[in-house]
XYZ file of C-alpha atoms in Angstrom:
673
model
C -45.221 9.271 31.468
C -44.437 12.797 33.090
C -46.272 14.526 30.239
C -49.232 12.515 30.723
C -49.621 13.197 34.293
C -50.409 16.924 34.105
C -54.167 16.200 35.327
C -52.927 14.130 38.353
C -52.751 14.973 41.888
C -49.623 16.883 42.625
C -47.092 15.372 44.763
C -45.042 17.120 47.391
C -41.948 19.087 45.810
C -38.686 17.157 45.990
C -35.605 19.184 46.810
C -32.328 18.943 48.553
C -34.037 20.175 51.840
C -36.822 18.099 51.926
C -40.623 18.950 51.303
C -41.376 22.659 51.494
C -44.477 23.730 53.084
C -46.839 25.897 51.075
C -46.548 29.585 51.131
C -42.951 29.446 52.894
C -40.391 31.570 51.395
C -39.000 31.516 47.713
C -40.598 28.829 45.267
C -38.422 26.407 43.711
C -40.768 25.357 40.807
C -38.476 27.151 38.157
C -35.518 24.971 39.258
C -37.500 21.546 39.439
C -38.422 19.133 37.092
C -42.007 18.691 36.317
C -44.102 16.898 39.011
C -43.821 13.217 39.068
C -46.466 10.642 39.213
C -47.562 9.082 42.574
C -46.145 5.795 41.525
C -42.629 7.588 40.601
C -42.653 9.301 43.884
C -43.238 6.427 45.706
C -40.285 4.648 43.933
C -37.900 7.276 44.525
C -38.804 7.383 48.126
C -38.409 3.587 48.386
C -34.898 4.011 47.029
C -33.896 6.090 50.225
C -36.024 3.777 52.489
C -34.530 0.424 51.616
C -30.866 -0.768 52.048
C -28.950 -3.025 49.685
C -30.598 -6.158 51.390
C -34.106 -4.732 50.988
C -34.730 -3.869 54.643
C -35.954 -0.445 55.584
C -33.776 2.164 56.551
C -33.827 4.497 59.617
C -33.502 7.946 57.910
C -34.511 11.220 59.253
C -37.822 12.769 57.777
C -35.675 15.594 56.124
C -33.550 13.269 53.623
C -35.119 13.288 50.159
C -33.744 12.225 46.706
C -31.137 14.700 45.423
C -31.735 14.828 41.769
C -29.114 16.160 39.448
C -31.455 17.912 37.312
C -32.171 20.054 40.255
C -28.878 21.843 39.962
C -28.478 21.523 36.337
C -28.663 24.924 34.852
C -27.844 25.567 30.953
C -24.867 28.009 30.643
C -25.156 31.047 28.217
C -21.493 31.757 28.585
C -19.553 31.456 25.155
C -17.451 28.231 24.393
C -13.620 28.187 25.243
C -11.505 28.725 22.209
C -10.051 25.419 20.596
C -6.538 24.876 21.457
C -4.626 22.529 18.817
C -2.765 19.726 20.303
C 1.147 19.737 20.498
C 3.274 16.989 19.824
C 4.784 15.956 23.366
C 5.067 13.052 25.894
C 1.840 11.924 27.336
C 0.839 12.973 30.773
C 4.256 14.328 32.112
C 7.669 15.635 31.145
C 9.169 12.104 32.089
C 11.417 10.996 28.931
C 10.171 8.219 27.094
C 11.550 4.880 27.998
C 9.725 2.396 26.061
C 11.250 1.514 22.760
C 9.734 3.176 19.658
C 7.397 1.316 17.338
C 8.701 -0.219 14.283
C 6.116 0.604 11.708
C 4.998 -0.901 8.329
C 6.278 1.216 5.359
C 5.424 0.113 1.869
C 6.123 2.805 -0.818
C 3.062 3.257 -2.832
C 0.852 1.455 -0.378
C 1.366 3.274 3.099
C 0.875 6.743 1.935
C 0.101 9.361 4.699
C 0.446 13.226 5.221
C 3.715 12.770 6.709
C 4.900 10.261 3.892
C 3.021 11.171 0.636
C 4.987 8.782 -1.422
C 4.952 5.883 1.167
C 8.457 5.981 1.739
C 9.872 6.159 5.327
C 9.529 9.842 6.530
C 12.462 11.506 8.555
C 10.287 11.504 11.819
C 9.929 7.592 11.595
C 13.721 6.964 12.421
C 12.644 3.730 14.457
C 11.360 2.046 11.229
C 15.089 2.545 9.646
C 17.514 -0.398 9.790
C 21.168 -1.144 10.243
C 22.150 -4.569 8.875
C 25.595 -5.776 10.144
C 27.103 -8.753 8.595
C 28.790 -11.469 10.485
C 30.929 -14.299 9.350
C 34.353 -15.660 8.383
C 35.828 -14.858 4.972
C 34.576 -16.847 2.000
C 31.250 -17.610 3.425
C 29.164 -15.686 0.983
C 28.661 -12.543 2.932
C 28.858 -10.289 0.040
C 26.691 -12.275 -2.172
C 23.881 -12.139 0.497
C 24.271 -8.549 1.108
C 23.970 -7.757 -2.749
C 20.935 -9.890 -2.943
C 19.392 -8.300 0.049
C 20.211 -4.912 -1.254
C 18.728 -5.729 -4.628
C 15.710 -6.769 -3.176
C 14.959 -3.818 -0.920
C 15.840 -1.355 -3.479
C 13.457 -3.039 -5.993
C 10.874 -2.643 -3.238
C 11.530 1.044 -3.149
C 13.307 1.207 0.140
C 16.376 3.431 -0.145
C 19.273 1.059 0.752
C 22.984 0.870 0.312
C 25.856 -1.502 1.022
C 28.895 -0.209 3.044
C 31.904 -2.514 2.474
C 34.518 -2.086 5.077
C 37.169 -4.035 2.913
C 37.008 -1.314 0.330
C 37.662 1.387 2.735
C 40.389 -0.682 4.399
C 42.113 -0.989 1.156
C 41.971 2.720 0.629
C 43.289 3.379 4.088
C 46.234 0.880 3.646
C 47.149 2.411 0.250
C 46.207 -0.372 -1.610
C 43.479 1.224 -3.607
C 42.624 4.825 -4.437
C 39.488 6.570 -4.897
C 38.892 7.137 -8.688
C 37.867 10.764 -8.218
C 40.095 12.671 -5.753
C 38.453 15.794 -6.009
C 34.865 14.766 -5.390
C 34.552 11.954 -2.576
C 31.189 10.553 -2.221
C 30.720 6.931 -1.113
C 32.608 3.922 0.243
C 30.351 1.638 -1.437
C 31.284 -0.598 -4.457
C 28.330 -1.253 -6.941
C 28.293 -5.065 -8.056
C 28.922 -5.880 -11.613
C 25.037 -6.033 -12.547
C 24.637 -2.520 -11.011
C 27.344 -1.246 -12.942
C 26.158 -2.614 -16.121
C 22.712 -1.505 -15.998
C 23.960 2.204 -14.881
C 26.222 2.357 -17.746
C 23.686 1.053 -20.192
C 20.881 3.285 -19.093
C 22.696 6.244 -18.431
C 26.019 6.159 -20.224
C 29.566 5.461 -18.941
C 30.112 9.224 -18.261
C 27.362 8.972 -15.500
C 28.908 5.904 -13.577
C 29.393 6.849 -10.022
C 33.004 6.810 -8.678
C 34.338 4.409 -5.786
C 35.383 6.991 -3.415
C 35.354 7.658 0.431
C 34.303 10.472 2.570
C 36.634 11.618 5.133
C 39.342 9.344 4.502
C 41.598 8.241 7.517
C 44.858 9.871 6.432
C 46.213 9.868 9.866
C 46.136 7.008 12.115
C 48.213 5.972 15.378
C 49.344 2.701 14.417
C 52.258 2.057 17.082
C 50.880 4.156 19.940
C 52.596 7.261 18.356
C 51.104 10.034 15.906
C 52.365 8.074 12.907
C 51.172 9.286 9.560
C 49.517 7.270 7.184
C 49.508 8.537 3.493
C 47.837 6.901 0.538
C 51.068 6.498 -1.274
C 52.403 4.114 1.279
C 51.157 0.570 1.175
C 50.480 -1.582 4.248
C 51.162 -5.105 4.007
C 47.679 -6.913 3.356
C 48.745 -10.431 3.798
C 47.522 -12.946 6.578
C 49.760 -11.197 8.926
C 47.586 -8.135 8.737
C 44.549 -10.097 9.775
C 46.243 -11.665 12.748
C 44.488 -10.774 16.064
C 47.740 -10.392 17.851
C 48.725 -7.714 15.389
C 47.562 -4.818 17.520
C 48.605 -2.058 15.016
C 46.665 -3.779 12.210
C 43.763 -4.460 14.445
C 43.570 -0.823 15.564
C 43.490 0.231 12.045
C 40.768 -2.284 10.981
C 38.728 -1.322 14.088
C 38.910 2.429 13.175
C 38.123 1.725 9.357
C 34.980 -0.221 10.599
C 33.806 2.605 12.693
C 34.598 5.255 9.841
C 32.523 3.015 7.517
C 29.746 2.629 10.114
C 29.715 6.538 10.655
C 29.113 6.999 6.859
C 26.536 4.460 6.942
C 24.701 6.422 9.647
C 25.070 9.661 8.031
C 23.318 7.863 4.975
C 20.347 6.904 7.222
C 20.020 9.972 9.275
C 20.822 12.713 6.854
C 20.478 11.555 3.137
C 17.139 9.842 3.336
C 18.267 6.217 3.518
C 16.123 3.618 4.808
C 18.546 0.400 5.250
C 22.280 0.439 5.499
C 24.362 -2.733 5.280
C 27.715 -3.075 6.975
C 29.560 -5.642 4.933
C 32.482 -6.921 7.020
C 33.445 -9.926 8.961
C 32.478 -8.454 12.559
C 33.753 -11.884 13.905
C 34.089 -11.060 17.548
C 31.606 -9.985 20.321
C 34.034 -6.918 21.284
C 33.610 -5.570 17.458
C 30.026 -6.018 17.519
C 29.434 -4.349 20.815
C 31.619 -1.571 19.496
C 29.315 -1.071 16.484
C 26.236 -1.336 18.461
C 27.377 1.362 20.857
C 28.456 3.645 18.081
C 24.876 3.351 16.452
C 23.256 3.971 19.860
C 25.362 7.109 20.672
C 24.259 8.438 16.974
C 20.626 7.611 17.215
C 19.276 4.957 19.690
C 16.024 4.509 17.811
C 17.460 2.752 14.737
C 16.915 -0.811 14.405
C 19.903 -3.295 14.322
C 19.992 -6.438 12.816
C 22.738 -8.995 12.672
C 22.917 -11.629 9.931
C 25.617 -14.249 10.123
C 26.434 -16.496 7.193
C 27.568 -19.921 8.179
C 29.343 -22.600 6.079
C 31.149 -25.841 7.183
C 31.324 -27.702 3.751
C 34.855 -28.046 2.659
C 34.214 -28.325 -0.907
C 32.136 -25.079 -0.878
C 34.649 -23.263 1.026
C 37.458 -24.218 -1.402
C 35.279 -23.128 -4.490
C 34.573 -19.645 -2.512
C 38.175 -19.004 -1.730
C 39.178 -19.635 -5.360
C 36.569 -16.963 -6.329
C 38.351 -14.571 -3.999
C 41.598 -14.720 -5.997
C 39.973 -12.427 -8.695
C 39.172 -9.772 -6.040
C 40.873 -6.525 -5.377
C 43.227 -8.101 -2.650
C 44.781 -10.631 -4.956
C 44.312 -9.148 -8.341
C 47.315 -9.743 -10.823
C 49.158 -11.827 -8.218
C 50.393 -15.301 -8.381
C 47.263 -17.485 -7.791
C 49.124 -20.415 -6.010
C 50.543 -17.860 -3.242
C 47.323 -15.963 -3.132
C 45.193 -18.912 -2.265
C 47.499 -20.044 0.278
C 47.637 -16.600 1.637
C 43.760 -16.306 1.884
C 43.638 -19.670 3.692
C 46.022 -18.253 6.360
C 43.842 -15.192 6.571
C 40.840 -17.251 7.227
C 42.469 -19.345 9.857
C 43.602 -16.076 11.553
C 39.922 -14.946 11.810
C 38.914 -18.386 12.946
C 41.372 -18.139 16.082
C 39.132 -15.227 17.506
C 35.874 -15.988 15.927
C 32.720 -15.894 18.272
C 29.557 -16.698 16.569
C 26.116 -14.939 17.226
C 24.176 -16.689 20.129
C 24.099 -16.369 23.605
C 25.629 -12.905 23.922
C 22.988 -11.320 21.491
C 20.322 -13.146 23.093
C 20.935 -11.822 26.514
C 21.350 -8.242 25.036
C 17.943 -8.538 23.336
C 19.811 -8.054 19.744
C 17.764 -9.382 16.676
C 19.875 -11.463 14.485
C 19.348 -14.154 11.522
C 21.942 -16.992 10.803
C 22.140 -18.395 7.253
C 23.562 -21.918 6.866
C 25.081 -22.774 3.517
C 25.384 -26.265 2.552
C 26.311 -28.358 -0.760
C 25.342 -31.812 -0.913
C 27.784 -34.479 -2.108
C 27.355 -37.039 -4.762
C 26.582 -39.862 -2.252
C 24.021 -37.832 -0.819
C 22.283 -37.144 -4.155
C 21.752 -40.983 -4.702
C 19.988 -41.564 -1.511
C 17.727 -38.531 -1.271
C 14.243 -38.686 -2.947
C 13.337 -37.358 -6.416
C 11.505 -34.398 -4.707
C 14.564 -32.904 -3.199
C 17.116 -34.128 -5.677
C 16.999 -30.912 -7.698
C 17.823 -28.893 -4.595
C 21.590 -30.156 -4.401
C 23.050 -26.438 -3.760
C 20.996 -24.213 -1.641
C 22.392 -21.239 0.163
C 19.645 -20.771 2.547
C 18.807 -24.411 3.614
C 18.506 -23.493 7.157
C 17.843 -19.962 8.440
C 17.394 -19.324 12.295
C 16.347 -15.941 13.469
C 15.922 -14.393 17.002
C 13.879 -11.694 18.346
C 12.893 -10.258 14.965
C 11.344 -6.731 15.109
C 9.461 -4.828 12.381
C 8.385 -5.219 8.725
C 11.881 -4.994 7.142
C 13.478 -7.579 9.447
C 10.521 -9.855 9.013
C 10.569 -9.590 5.078
C 14.340 -10.104 4.829
C 14.283 -13.283 6.909
C 11.467 -14.456 4.825
C 13.396 -13.386 1.518
C 16.723 -15.094 2.862
C 14.756 -18.658 2.836
C 13.756 -18.318 -0.839
C 16.916 -17.727 -2.837
C 19.127 -20.657 -4.097
C 21.980 -21.133 -6.748
C 20.501 -23.960 -8.467
C 21.502 -23.853 -12.264
C 18.430 -22.850 -14.242
C 17.148 -20.401 -16.903
C 14.454 -17.540 -16.245
C 12.978 -16.499 -19.305
C 10.933 -13.331 -19.660
C 8.698 -12.049 -22.688
C 5.641 -10.180 -23.363
C 2.624 -12.126 -25.163
C 2.087 -11.943 -28.904
C 0.437 -9.173 -30.673
C -3.188 -8.720 -29.747
C -6.085 -6.961 -31.215
C -5.959 -4.038 -28.757
C -2.123 -3.741 -29.648
C -3.152 -2.957 -33.090
C -5.467 -0.330 -32.158
C -3.008 1.003 -29.541
C -5.794 0.539 -26.587
C -4.695 0.500 -23.050
C -5.554 -2.833 -20.946
C -8.474 -4.750 -22.149
C -8.702 -8.483 -22.507
C -8.620 -9.047 -26.339
C -7.399 -12.114 -28.166
C -4.275 -12.428 -30.054
C -4.046 -11.691 -33.885
C -2.846 -14.268 -36.331
C 0.579 -12.769 -36.045
C 0.273 -13.121 -32.293
C -0.434 -16.806 -32.673
C 2.631 -17.154 -34.870
C 4.800 -15.555 -32.220
C 3.504 -18.142 -29.548
C 4.558 -21.059 -31.952
C 7.887 -19.693 -32.588
C 8.334 -19.074 -28.928
C 7.790 -22.708 -28.248
C 10.085 -24.115 -30.769
C 12.902 -21.744 -29.726
C 12.775 -22.360 -26.070
C 12.560 -25.967 -26.473
C 15.583 -25.886 -28.677
C 17.444 -23.604 -26.116
C 16.342 -25.915 -23.330
C 18.272 -28.928 -25.382
C 21.193 -26.768 -25.890
C 21.361 -25.523 -22.140
C 21.551 -29.421 -20.932
C 24.156 -30.296 -23.533
C 26.151 -27.145 -22.450
C 25.942 -27.962 -18.547
C 26.917 -31.614 -18.927
C 30.114 -30.579 -20.912
C 30.885 -28.119 -18.303
C 30.678 -30.998 -15.657
C 32.853 -33.225 -17.738
C 35.562 -30.721 -17.834
C 35.396 -29.614 -14.378
C 36.659 -31.304 -11.108
C 35.102 -31.098 -7.621
C 36.704 -30.190 -5.322
C 38.510 -28.085 -7.718
C 42.212 -28.822 -8.407
C 45.191 -26.530 -8.218
C 45.104 -24.036 -11.140
C 41.533 -25.193 -12.015
C 39.125 -22.060 -12.432
C 35.870 -23.837 -11.726
C 33.379 -21.468 -10.679
C 31.974 -21.955 -7.346
C 28.635 -23.957 -6.652
C 29.549 -26.127 -9.539
C 26.582 -28.261 -11.096
C 28.435 -31.521 -10.667
C 25.653 -32.985 -8.473
C 22.588 -32.104 -10.340
C 20.146 -34.532 -11.903
C 19.972 -32.134 -14.754
C 17.563 -34.283 -16.974
C 14.823 -34.328 -14.292
C 14.760 -30.473 -14.179
C 11.043 -29.199 -14.902
C 10.385 -26.401 -17.161
C 7.492 -24.058 -15.783
C 5.660 -21.622 -17.909
C 3.695 -18.797 -16.184
C 1.131 -16.564 -17.794
C -1.124 -14.029 -16.767
C -5.060 -14.529 -16.460
C -5.528 -12.509 -19.646
C -6.420 -14.046 -23.001
C -3.413 -12.614 -24.996
C -1.006 -13.986 -22.375
C -2.722 -17.480 -21.995
C -3.240 -17.999 -25.936
C 0.662 -17.207 -26.354
C 1.249 -20.215 -24.234
C -1.066 -22.527 -26.245
C 1.772 -24.757 -27.770
C 3.399 -25.191 -24.379
C 0.009 -26.167 -22.805
C -0.217 -28.774 -25.495
C 3.128 -30.329 -24.588
C 3.249 -32.465 -21.329
C 6.777 -31.511 -20.906
C 6.035 -28.026 -19.799
C 3.957 -27.193 -16.619
C 1.802 -24.069 -17.462
C 0.127 -22.168 -14.814
C -1.935 -18.780 -15.001
C -1.405 -16.215 -12.346
C -3.598 -13.269 -11.622
C -0.864 -11.407 -10.192
C 0.967 -11.381 -13.609
C -1.918 -9.361 -15.153
C -1.328 -6.188 -16.759
C -1.240 -2.723 -14.958
C -5.016 -1.646 -14.566
C -5.756 1.496 -16.091
C -8.910 2.235 -14.221
C -11.136 4.675 -16.064
C -8.876 4.641 -18.997
C -9.111 1.055 -19.650
C -9.798 0.395 -23.429
C -8.543 4.192 -24.418
C -5.761 5.154 -26.484
C -2.955 7.684 -25.278
C -4.197 10.251 -27.621
C -7.863 10.013 -26.465
C -6.520 10.454 -22.841
C -4.419 13.532 -24.030
C -7.554 14.997 -25.407
C -10.174 14.217 -22.770
C -7.900 14.268 -19.594
C -5.057 16.480 -20.298
C -4.170 17.108 -16.695
C -3.985 13.406 -15.802
C -1.966 12.944 -19.028
C 0.567 15.508 -17.996
C 0.617 14.118 -14.576
C 1.470 10.741 -15.562
C 4.065 12.148 -17.888
C 5.958 14.049 -14.995
C 6.060 10.794 -12.818
C 5.177 7.465 -14.324
C 6.417 5.507 -11.337
C 4.290 7.292 -8.744
C 1.071 7.811 -11.040
C -1.991 5.737 -10.347
C -4.719 5.582 -12.918
C -8.011 6.908 -11.555
C -11.155 5.033 -11.330
C -12.022 1.619 -9.822
C -9.342 -0.920 -9.750
C -6.679 1.811 -11.152
C -3.122 0.923 -10.345
C 0.554 2.406 -10.780
C 3.978 0.747 -10.987
C 4.305 0.957 -7.204
C 1.274 -1.173 -6.898
C 2.400 -3.576 -9.477
C 5.799 -4.066 -7.439
C 3.699 -4.687 -4.354
C 1.642 -7.444 -5.850
C 4.857 -9.093 -7.629
C 6.664 -9.341 -4.250
C 5.644 -12.731 -3.332
C 6.183 -13.675 -6.991
C 9.630 -12.658 -7.050
C 10.195 -14.840 -4.001
C 8.691 -17.815 -5.770
C 11.106 -17.158 -8.649
C 13.852 -17.182 -6.311
C 12.699 -20.138 -4.629
C 11.984 -22.699 -7.464
C 14.915 -24.591 -8.853
C 13.367 -25.458 -12.273
C 13.461 -23.413 -15.494
C 11.031 -20.684 -16.000
C 9.234 -18.803 -18.728
C 7.079 -15.774 -17.834
C 4.659 -14.539 -20.476
C 3.116 -11.356 -19.384
C 2.743 -7.798 -20.177
C 4.724 -4.563 -20.604
C 4.453 -3.115 -16.942
C 5.022 -6.561 -15.480
C 8.056 -7.374 -17.640
C 9.358 -3.863 -16.791
C 9.045 -4.587 -12.951
C 10.668 -8.014 -13.048
C 13.491 -6.963 -15.330
C 14.136 -4.015 -12.860
C 14.621 -6.575 -10.145
C 17.013 -8.751 -12.073
C 18.954 -5.967 -13.652
C 19.044 -3.901 -10.407
C 17.533 -0.849 -12.090
C 17.017 2.512 -10.359
C 13.438 3.624 -9.581
C 13.725 6.343 -12.331
C 14.458 3.622 -14.965
C 11.561 1.158 -14.091
C 8.715 2.992 -15.651
C 10.603 3.944 -18.652
C 12.449 0.792 -19.687
C 12.018 -0.117 -23.223
C 10.154 -3.617 -23.541
C 8.828 -3.882 -26.809
C 6.741 -6.725 -28.316
C 8.838 -9.592 -29.860
C 11.892 -9.289 -27.295
C 13.010 -12.312 -25.298
C 15.181 -11.846 -22.082
C 17.059 -14.933 -20.785
C 18.431 -14.869 -17.294
C 20.778 -17.336 -15.644
C 21.326 -16.954 -11.974
C 25.108 -17.183 -10.898
C 27.057 -17.044 -7.686
C 28.542 -13.554 -8.622
C 25.331 -12.128 -10.164
C 23.418 -12.984 -13.422
C 24.207 -13.875 -16.994
C 21.987 -11.828 -19.422
C 20.966 -12.469 -22.881
C 18.437 -10.889 -24.969
C 16.772 -12.121 -28.437
C 14.569 -10.509 -30.868
C 11.769 -12.305 -32.849
C 12.446 -12.595 -36.686
C 9.234 -12.732 -38.089
C 10.212 -13.740 -41.562
C 12.379 -16.817 -40.009
C 9.887 -17.500 -37.282
C 12.851 -17.609 -34.897
C 14.814 -15.508 -32.486
C 18.005 -13.728 -33.087
C 20.501 -13.018 -30.419
C 21.088 -9.294 -29.826
C 25.008 -9.185 -29.106
C 25.778 -6.658 -26.441
C 22.125 -5.711 -25.778
C 21.830 -2.581 -23.939
C 18.549 -1.698 -21.894
C 17.444 1.541 -22.892
C 14.727 4.132 -22.187
C 11.604 3.840 -24.333
C 11.018 6.794 -26.939
C 7.298 5.544 -27.724
C 4.878 8.175 -26.161
C 2.652 5.207 -25.940
C 4.642 3.180 -23.708
C-alpha cells in the first residue's frame, strides 16, 4: 500500500517533535519511512486522539506518533564473538537445592555423547542406586537379592551384591579370604554364577571371595582390643542379641565397612546398582546407613526392600535350608536349628519394620510379602488360582519410588514365583536358509527340520509325564511341615494340583519357528502361541547374505562386528544388535517368571543366547558368543536356591534326544555364529 502511494499527495512528516515546517533546518527524510497514505496518517492520528473508551483526548498540538522505525539504524559494526557456554548453576552462584533428576538409562537404547554405550555415565550419579535389604533371618532376602542382581546384570546395568554376613564371618575369624595376597571383594557369587563362570572361563579364572580393608582391629570392650583372623568369635545366637553391646558394635562396624565397599564400587568402579544384603532390622541401623551414603555422595538414590513372611511352615523350611550355610556347615543339625531359631528371636526382639519413619523422611521402599497356602485353602480356591499355591511376591507394597531402576525393580518383584515347573529352550529345526548359511530371512523348514519338530514333540510329551511322576513321588516321601531330620527343601510342592498344570509352547512369528511347533499345535493338550518379540535378530541390510559375502563386500562392517558383537548393530532399516534384543525381551522374561505353567520356547540363535544368559547369569562378554547350535534342547527348573539345568542333544538316527551329562556352556568356534 505504501509502494502504491508514490503519486498520492504527500502528508506532513511525522517525527518525534511533530510536523516540521518546510525549509526549516535539517531534513529528516533520510531517517523516516516512505510517506504514508492519507488514510494511514488519519488512522495513526486517531490512535493518539482517542482514549481506551473511544473518547477524544486533549493533547498538545506537538504530540505525534513515535514510530520505532524513526530510530532504527542498521549497524555496520562486526558481530560479537561467540562465547561457548560453561556448565554452571543457572542464574546465580547459589548452590543447587533441588534433588537431581533420576534419568532413564537403558544400555543400547539411550546412547548419547556422554554415554555412547548407553550405560550410566559417571556424571549421572543421581541415576545410580543403593538397594538396602531389610528383614529378619530366613525371610528370603538373599534369594530376592540374587534374582534382582541377575535381572539387572542381564539388562546390562553393572550391579553387585555386598553381603554383610560374609564380611562379618571373616571379621569374626570364622571364615578367611581365599586369596590373602589380592583382596578384591566381599561379595559371594551364587551357585549358578560360579558354575557359569567356571564353565565358560575355566576354574582358574574363578574370582576369589575376599575383602578389601578387613577390620583387623576393633574396639569390642571399650578398649583397643585386637581382633586377629585366627581368633574366632562366638557366632551363636548370643552374638546377635541386641543386649550384647560388644557384638553389636562389631556388627555395626562390619555393616559400615561393607557399605563403604559398595559405595566405592558405585562411585569409582563404574557400578550402577549396589545391593547391601543384611537384616538392617532397626531404624537406628537404617538411618546410620543413610547418613553414611549421604556423606559420601548425596545424589545417590536409596531404595529399601523389605522381605516379610509370617507363614510358620514356610519359615521352618527356610530355616532348615540355612543349616547348609557357612554359619552351620559341618555342625550338628539339631543344635544348629535350635541355635538359628534363637538367633531369629534375638532379632525379633528389636525388629522395626519399614513404614512410618521412612515415609516421614521421604525414603523410597518396597515391601514383599511371602506366603504359602495350606492344603485346606487349596481345596476352596477356584481353578484359576489353584496353580499359584506358592508365590514369593503375592503382595508388594511400594512407597515414593523414584527413577527408572526403582520402578523396574518393583515391577519385576511382582512377577517371579516358586511354582514347580519346567522351562525348555531350543532353536527351530533346520531351515532352507540354514543350509545356505544365510542370515535372517523367513524360509521354511527342510525335511530334516520337520523331523526335528516331530521328535521334539514326542520327547517333550514323554518328559512331561516323567516330571509329573517324579513330583508325586517326592510328595509321597516328604513331610510338611518338615519333621526333625527331614531334608525336605523349602517351598515343597505338596499343595500343587500338578495334573492341572498347563504346558505352553511359544514360537516366533517366522515360518521356521512356527513349523517346528506344528505337532504341538495339533495337540489340544498344548497351548501354542506365536510372539513377534521372539523373532530372530534383524540383520538390516545384510538380511539374506552369508558372512562370507559380508566379509567381501563390507569388510569394515565385518571387522567391526567381530571386535564387539554385543555392541554391534546391523546397518540399514530395522537393523538390530544384541542389546536391542535384550531390551525387547525384557517383558518376555517377566512373563516367563510370572507364569506357573510349563513352557517350551522355540526360537532363534540370538534369542536363545539372550534367554540362556538370563537364566545362567552369564556376563556381557559371553552373551553374543555362547554356542547355541541347532539340535540342542535346554531344560531349566527354577528352585528356591537357583535353577536345575540339563541339556539334551538331538539324535537324528534315533529321532530322540540324548542327555549331555555335565554339559558345559562354551564359546562358539563357528565364524558364522
